[in-house]
Amino acid sequence: MIQQDIPPQLRWACRRGMLELDIILLRFLEYSYLHLSPAEQALFSQLLECNDQDLFRWLLSKETQPEEHLQSIVEKIRAYALSGL
């Protein structure tokens, strides 16, 4: 993967107020983002506009579900995080 291909504003948007989210989102960005389709990349950008509390619940607790159009990208990030890569 070529780091220069990742838009810097996405890297900045992955830095959150919770360390757990920083780690999950930045690693996903670095290792998986460039392998996503353009539509999935757009969903990832939309997801980063959500607040930290919602992201935490969606990615780490499964207690609540994201809006339907974000469900697929949340599942990809969750699967990546659980894979331990």
Short mmCIF file of N, CA and C in Angstrom, two decimals:
data_model
loop_
_atom_site.label_atom_id
_atom_site.label_comp_id
_atom_site.label_asym_id
_atom_site.label_seq_id
_atom_site.Cartn_x
_atom_site.Cartn_y
_atom_site.Cartn_z
N MET A 1 0.84 -1.17 0.00
CA MET A 1 0.00 0.00 0.00
C MET A 1 0.88 1.24 0.00
N ILE A 2 0.48 2.24 -0.73
CA ILE A 2 1.22 3.49 -0.79
C ILE A 2 0.52 4.51 0.08
N GLN A 3 1.18 4.93 1.16
CA GLN A 3 0.58 5.85 2.11
C GLN A 3 0.14 7.16 1.47
N GLN A 4 0.86 7.62 0.44
CA GLN A 4 0.53 8.89 -0.20
C GLN A 4 -0.82 8.86 -0.89
N ASP A 5 -1.34 7.68 -1.18
CA ASP A 5 -2.63 7.56 -1.86
C ASP A 5 -3.82 7.79 -0.92
N ILE A 6 -3.57 7.80 0.37
CA ILE A 6 -4.63 8.03 1.34
C ILE A 6 -4.77 9.53 1.57
N PRO A 7 -5.96 10.08 1.35
CA PRO A 7 -6.15 11.52 1.56
C PRO A 7 -5.83 11.93 3.00
N PRO A 8 -5.02 12.97 3.19
CA PRO A 8 -4.64 13.38 4.55
C PRO A 8 -5.83 13.75 5.43
N GLN A 9 -6.89 14.28 4.84
CA GLN A 9 -8.05 14.64 5.65
C GLN A 9 -8.73 13.41 6.24
N LEU A 10 -8.61 12.27 5.57
CA LEU A 10 -9.17 11.03 6.14
C LEU A 10 -8.34 10.57 7.34
N ARG A 11 -7.03 10.67 7.21
CA ARG A 11 -6.16 10.30 8.33
C ARG A 11 -6.51 11.16 9.55
N TRP A 12 -6.69 12.45 9.32
CA TRP A 12 -7.03 13.36 10.41
C TRP A 12 -8.41 13.01 10.99
N ALA A 13 -9.37 12.70 10.14
CA ALA A 13 -10.73 12.38 10.61
C ALA A 13 -10.77 11.09 11.42
N CYS A 14 -9.80 10.20 11.21
CA CYS A 14 -9.74 8.95 11.97
C CYS A 14 -9.24 9.17 13.39
N ARG A 15 -8.66 10.31 13.65
CA ARG A 15 -8.21 10.62 15.01
C ARG A 15 -9.41 11.12 15.79
N ARG A 16 -9.78 10.36 16.79
CA ARG A 16 -11.01 10.63 17.52
C ARG A 16 -10.70 11.01 18.96
N GLY A 17 -11.73 11.10 19.77
CA GLY A 17 -11.56 11.41 21.17
C GLY A 17 -11.39 10.17 22.03
N MET A 18 -11.44 8.99 21.43
CA MET A 18 -11.29 7.73 22.16
C MET A 18 -10.16 6.93 21.53
N LEU A 19 -9.23 6.50 22.35
CA LEU A 19 -8.07 5.77 21.85
C LEU A 19 -8.48 4.52 21.08
N GLU A 20 -9.49 3.81 21.57
CA GLU A 20 -9.93 2.58 20.90
C GLU A 20 -10.35 2.87 19.46
N LEU A 21 -11.09 3.95 19.27
CA LEU A 21 -11.52 4.31 17.92
C LEU A 21 -10.34 4.74 17.06
N ASP A 22 -9.41 5.50 17.64
CA ASP A 22 -8.20 5.89 16.90
C ASP A 22 -7.50 4.66 16.34
N ILE A 23 -7.29 3.69 17.18
CA ILE A 23 -6.55 2.49 16.78
C ILE A 23 -7.30 1.74 15.68
N ILE A 24 -8.57 1.47 15.89
CA ILE A 24 -9.34 0.70 14.91
C ILE A 24 -9.43 1.44 13.58
N LEU A 25 -9.81 2.70 13.62
CA LEU A 25 -10.04 3.44 12.38
C LEU A 25 -8.74 3.71 11.62
N LEU A 26 -7.68 4.08 12.34
CA LEU A 26 -6.41 4.34 11.65
C LEU A 26 -5.83 3.08 11.03
N ARG A 27 -5.91 1.97 11.74
CA ARG A 27 -5.40 0.72 11.16
C ARG A 27 -6.22 0.29 9.96
N PHE A 28 -7.52 0.42 10.06
CA PHE A 28 -8.37 0.09 8.92
C PHE A 28 -8.03 0.99 7.73
N LEU A 29 -7.86 2.26 8.00
CA LEU A 29 -7.50 3.20 6.94
C LEU A 29 -6.19 2.80 6.28
N GLU A 30 -5.19 2.50 7.08
CA GLU A 30 -3.86 2.20 6.55
C GLU A 30 -3.80 0.88 5.79
N TYR A 31 -4.53 -0.11 6.24
CA TYR A 31 -4.38 -1.45 5.67
C TYR A 31 -5.53 -1.90 4.76
N SER A 32 -6.67 -1.24 4.83
CA SER A 32 -7.82 -1.72 4.06
C SER A 32 -8.44 -0.69 3.13
N TYR A 33 -8.28 0.58 3.43
CA TYR A 33 -8.98 1.63 2.69
C TYR A 33 -8.74 1.55 1.19
N LEU A 34 -7.50 1.39 0.77
CA LEU A 34 -7.19 1.39 -0.66
C LEU A 34 -7.72 0.15 -1.38
N HIS A 35 -8.14 -0.85 -0.63
CA HIS A 35 -8.71 -2.06 -1.22
C HIS A 35 -10.24 -1.98 -1.33
N LEU A 36 -10.82 -0.92 -0.81
CA LEU A 36 -12.27 -0.74 -0.89
C LEU A 36 -12.66 -0.20 -2.26
N SER A 37 -13.89 -0.47 -2.65
CA SER A 37 -14.42 0.12 -3.89
C SER A 37 -14.63 1.62 -3.65
N PRO A 38 -14.75 2.40 -4.70
CA PRO A 38 -15.04 3.83 -4.52
C PRO A 38 -16.31 4.08 -3.70
N ALA A 39 -17.33 3.26 -3.88
CA ALA A 39 -18.56 3.42 -3.10
C ALA A 39 -18.30 3.15 -1.62
N GLU A 40 -17.51 2.12 -1.32
CA GLU A 40 -17.18 1.82 0.07
C GLU A 40 -16.29 2.90 0.67
N GLN A 41 -15.39 3.46 -0.11
CA GLN A 41 -14.57 4.56 0.38
C GLN A 41 -15.44 5.76 0.74
N ALA A 42 -16.46 6.02 -0.06
CA ALA A 42 -17.39 7.11 0.24
C ALA A 42 -18.16 6.83 1.53
N LEU A 43 -18.56 5.58 1.73
CA LEU A 43 -19.25 5.21 2.98
C LEU A 43 -18.34 5.39 4.18
N PHE A 44 -17.06 5.02 4.03
CA PHE A 44 -16.11 5.20 5.12
C PHE A 44 -16.00 6.68 5.48
N SER A 45 -15.94 7.54 4.48
CA SER A 45 -15.89 8.99 4.73
C SER A 45 -17.14 9.46 5.46
N GLN A 46 -18.30 8.96 5.05
CA GLN A 46 -19.55 9.31 5.73
C GLN A 46 -19.55 8.84 7.17
N LEU A 47 -19.04 7.65 7.39
CA LEU A 47 -18.99 7.09 8.73
C LEU A 47 -18.16 7.98 9.66
N LEU A 48 -17.09 8.54 9.14
CA LEU A 48 -16.21 9.38 9.95
C LEU A 48 -16.87 10.69 10.37
N GLU A 49 -18.00 11.02 9.78
CA GLU A 49 -18.75 12.21 10.17
C GLU A 49 -19.63 11.95 11.39
N CYS A 50 -19.77 10.71 11.80
CA CYS A 50 -20.60 10.35 12.95
C CYS A 50 -19.86 10.67 14.25
N ASN A 51 -20.64 10.79 15.32
CA ASN A 51 -20.00 11.11 16.61
C ASN A 51 -19.34 9.88 17.23
N ASP A 52 -18.42 10.16 18.14
CA ASP A 52 -17.62 9.10 18.75
C ASP A 52 -18.46 8.07 19.50
N GLN A 53 -19.48 8.52 20.21
CA GLN A 53 -20.29 7.59 20.99
C GLN A 53 -20.99 6.58 20.08
N ASP A 54 -21.54 7.06 18.98
CA ASP A 54 -22.18 6.14 18.04
C ASP A 54 -21.17 5.19 17.43
N LEU A 55 -20.03 5.70 16.99
CA LEU A 55 -18.99 4.84 16.41
C LEU A 55 -18.56 3.77 17.39
N PHE A 56 -18.37 4.16 18.64
CA PHE A 56 -17.94 3.20 19.66
C PHE A 56 -18.98 2.08 19.80
N ARG A 57 -20.24 2.45 19.90
CA ARG A 57 -21.31 1.44 20.05
C ARG A 57 -21.38 0.55 18.82
N TRP A 58 -21.31 1.13 17.64
CA TRP A 58 -21.43 0.35 16.41
C TRP A 58 -20.25 -0.59 16.20
N LEU A 59 -19.04 -0.11 16.49
CA LEU A 59 -17.85 -0.90 16.19
C LEU A 59 -17.44 -1.85 17.31
N LEU A 60 -17.75 -1.49 18.55
CA LEU A 60 -17.23 -2.28 19.66
C LEU A 60 -18.27 -2.99 20.51
N SER A 61 -19.50 -2.53 20.52
CA SER A 61 -20.43 -3.17 21.45
C SER A 61 -21.58 -3.91 20.77
N LYS A 62 -21.90 -3.58 19.55
CA LYS A 62 -23.01 -4.21 18.82
C LYS A 62 -24.36 -4.01 19.49
N GLU A 63 -24.45 -3.13 20.48
CA GLU A 63 -25.73 -2.90 21.15
C GLU A 63 -26.71 -2.19 20.24
N THR A 64 -26.20 -1.29 19.44
CA THR A 64 -27.05 -0.57 18.50
C THR A 64 -26.49 -0.76 17.10
N GLN A 65 -27.33 -0.56 16.14
CA GLN A 65 -26.91 -0.72 14.74
C GLN A 65 -26.87 0.65 14.07
N PRO A 66 -25.93 0.83 13.16
CA PRO A 66 -25.87 2.10 12.43
C PRO A 66 -27.03 2.21 11.44
N GLU A 67 -27.15 3.38 10.86
CA GLU A 67 -28.13 3.55 9.80
C GLU A 67 -27.87 2.49 8.75
N GLU A 68 -28.91 2.07 8.09
CA GLU A 68 -28.81 0.92 7.18
C GLU A 68 -27.74 1.10 6.11
N HIS A 69 -27.61 2.30 5.56
CA HIS A 69 -26.63 2.49 4.48
C HIS A 69 -25.19 2.41 4.97
N LEU A 70 -24.95 2.52 6.27
CA LEU A 70 -23.60 2.42 6.83
C LEU A 70 -23.28 1.02 7.35
N GLN A 71 -24.28 0.15 7.39
CA GLN A 71 -24.10 -1.18 7.98
C GLN A 71 -22.97 -1.97 7.34
N SER A 72 -22.85 -1.93 6.02
CA SER A 72 -21.83 -2.75 5.35
C SER A 72 -20.41 -2.32 5.71
N ILE A 73 -20.16 -1.02 5.78
CA ILE A 73 -18.81 -0.56 6.11
C ILE A 73 -18.50 -0.81 7.59
N VAL A 74 -19.51 -0.68 8.44
CA VAL A 74 -19.31 -1.00 9.86
C VAL A 74 -18.94 -2.47 10.02
N GLU A 75 -19.61 -3.35 9.30
CA GLU A 75 -19.29 -4.78 9.37
C GLU A 75 -17.87 -5.06 8.88
N LYS A 76 -17.44 -4.38 7.83
CA LYS A 76 -16.06 -4.57 7.33
C LYS A 76 -15.04 -4.13 8.37
N ILE A 77 -15.28 -2.98 8.98
CA ILE A 77 -14.34 -2.47 9.99
C ILE A 77 -14.33 -3.39 11.20
N ARG A 78 -15.51 -3.82 11.64
CA ARG A 78 -15.61 -4.72 12.79
C ARG A 78 -14.88 -6.04 12.50
N ALA A 79 -15.07 -6.59 11.31
CA ALA A 79 -14.40 -7.85 10.94
C ALA A 79 -12.89 -7.65 10.92
N TYR A 80 -12.44 -6.52 10.40
CA TYR A 80 -11.01 -6.24 10.36
C TYR A 80 -10.46 -6.15 11.79
N ALA A 81 -11.17 -5.43 12.66
CA ALA A 81 -10.71 -5.27 14.04
C ALA A 81 -10.66 -6.61 14.77
N LEU A 82 -11.64 -7.47 14.53
CA LEU A 82 -11.66 -8.78 15.19
C LEU A 82 -10.62 -9.74 14.64
N SER A 83 -10.14 -9.47 13.43
CA SER A 83 -9.13 -10.35 12.83
C SER A 83 -7.77 -10.21 13.50
N GLY A 84 -7.58 -9.11 14.22
CA GLY A 84 -6.32 -8.91 14.94
C GLY A 84 -5.16 -8.47 14.08
N LEU A 85 -5.41 -8.07 12.86
CA LEU A 85 -4.32 -7.62 11.98
C LEU A 85 -3.84 -6.24 12.35
#
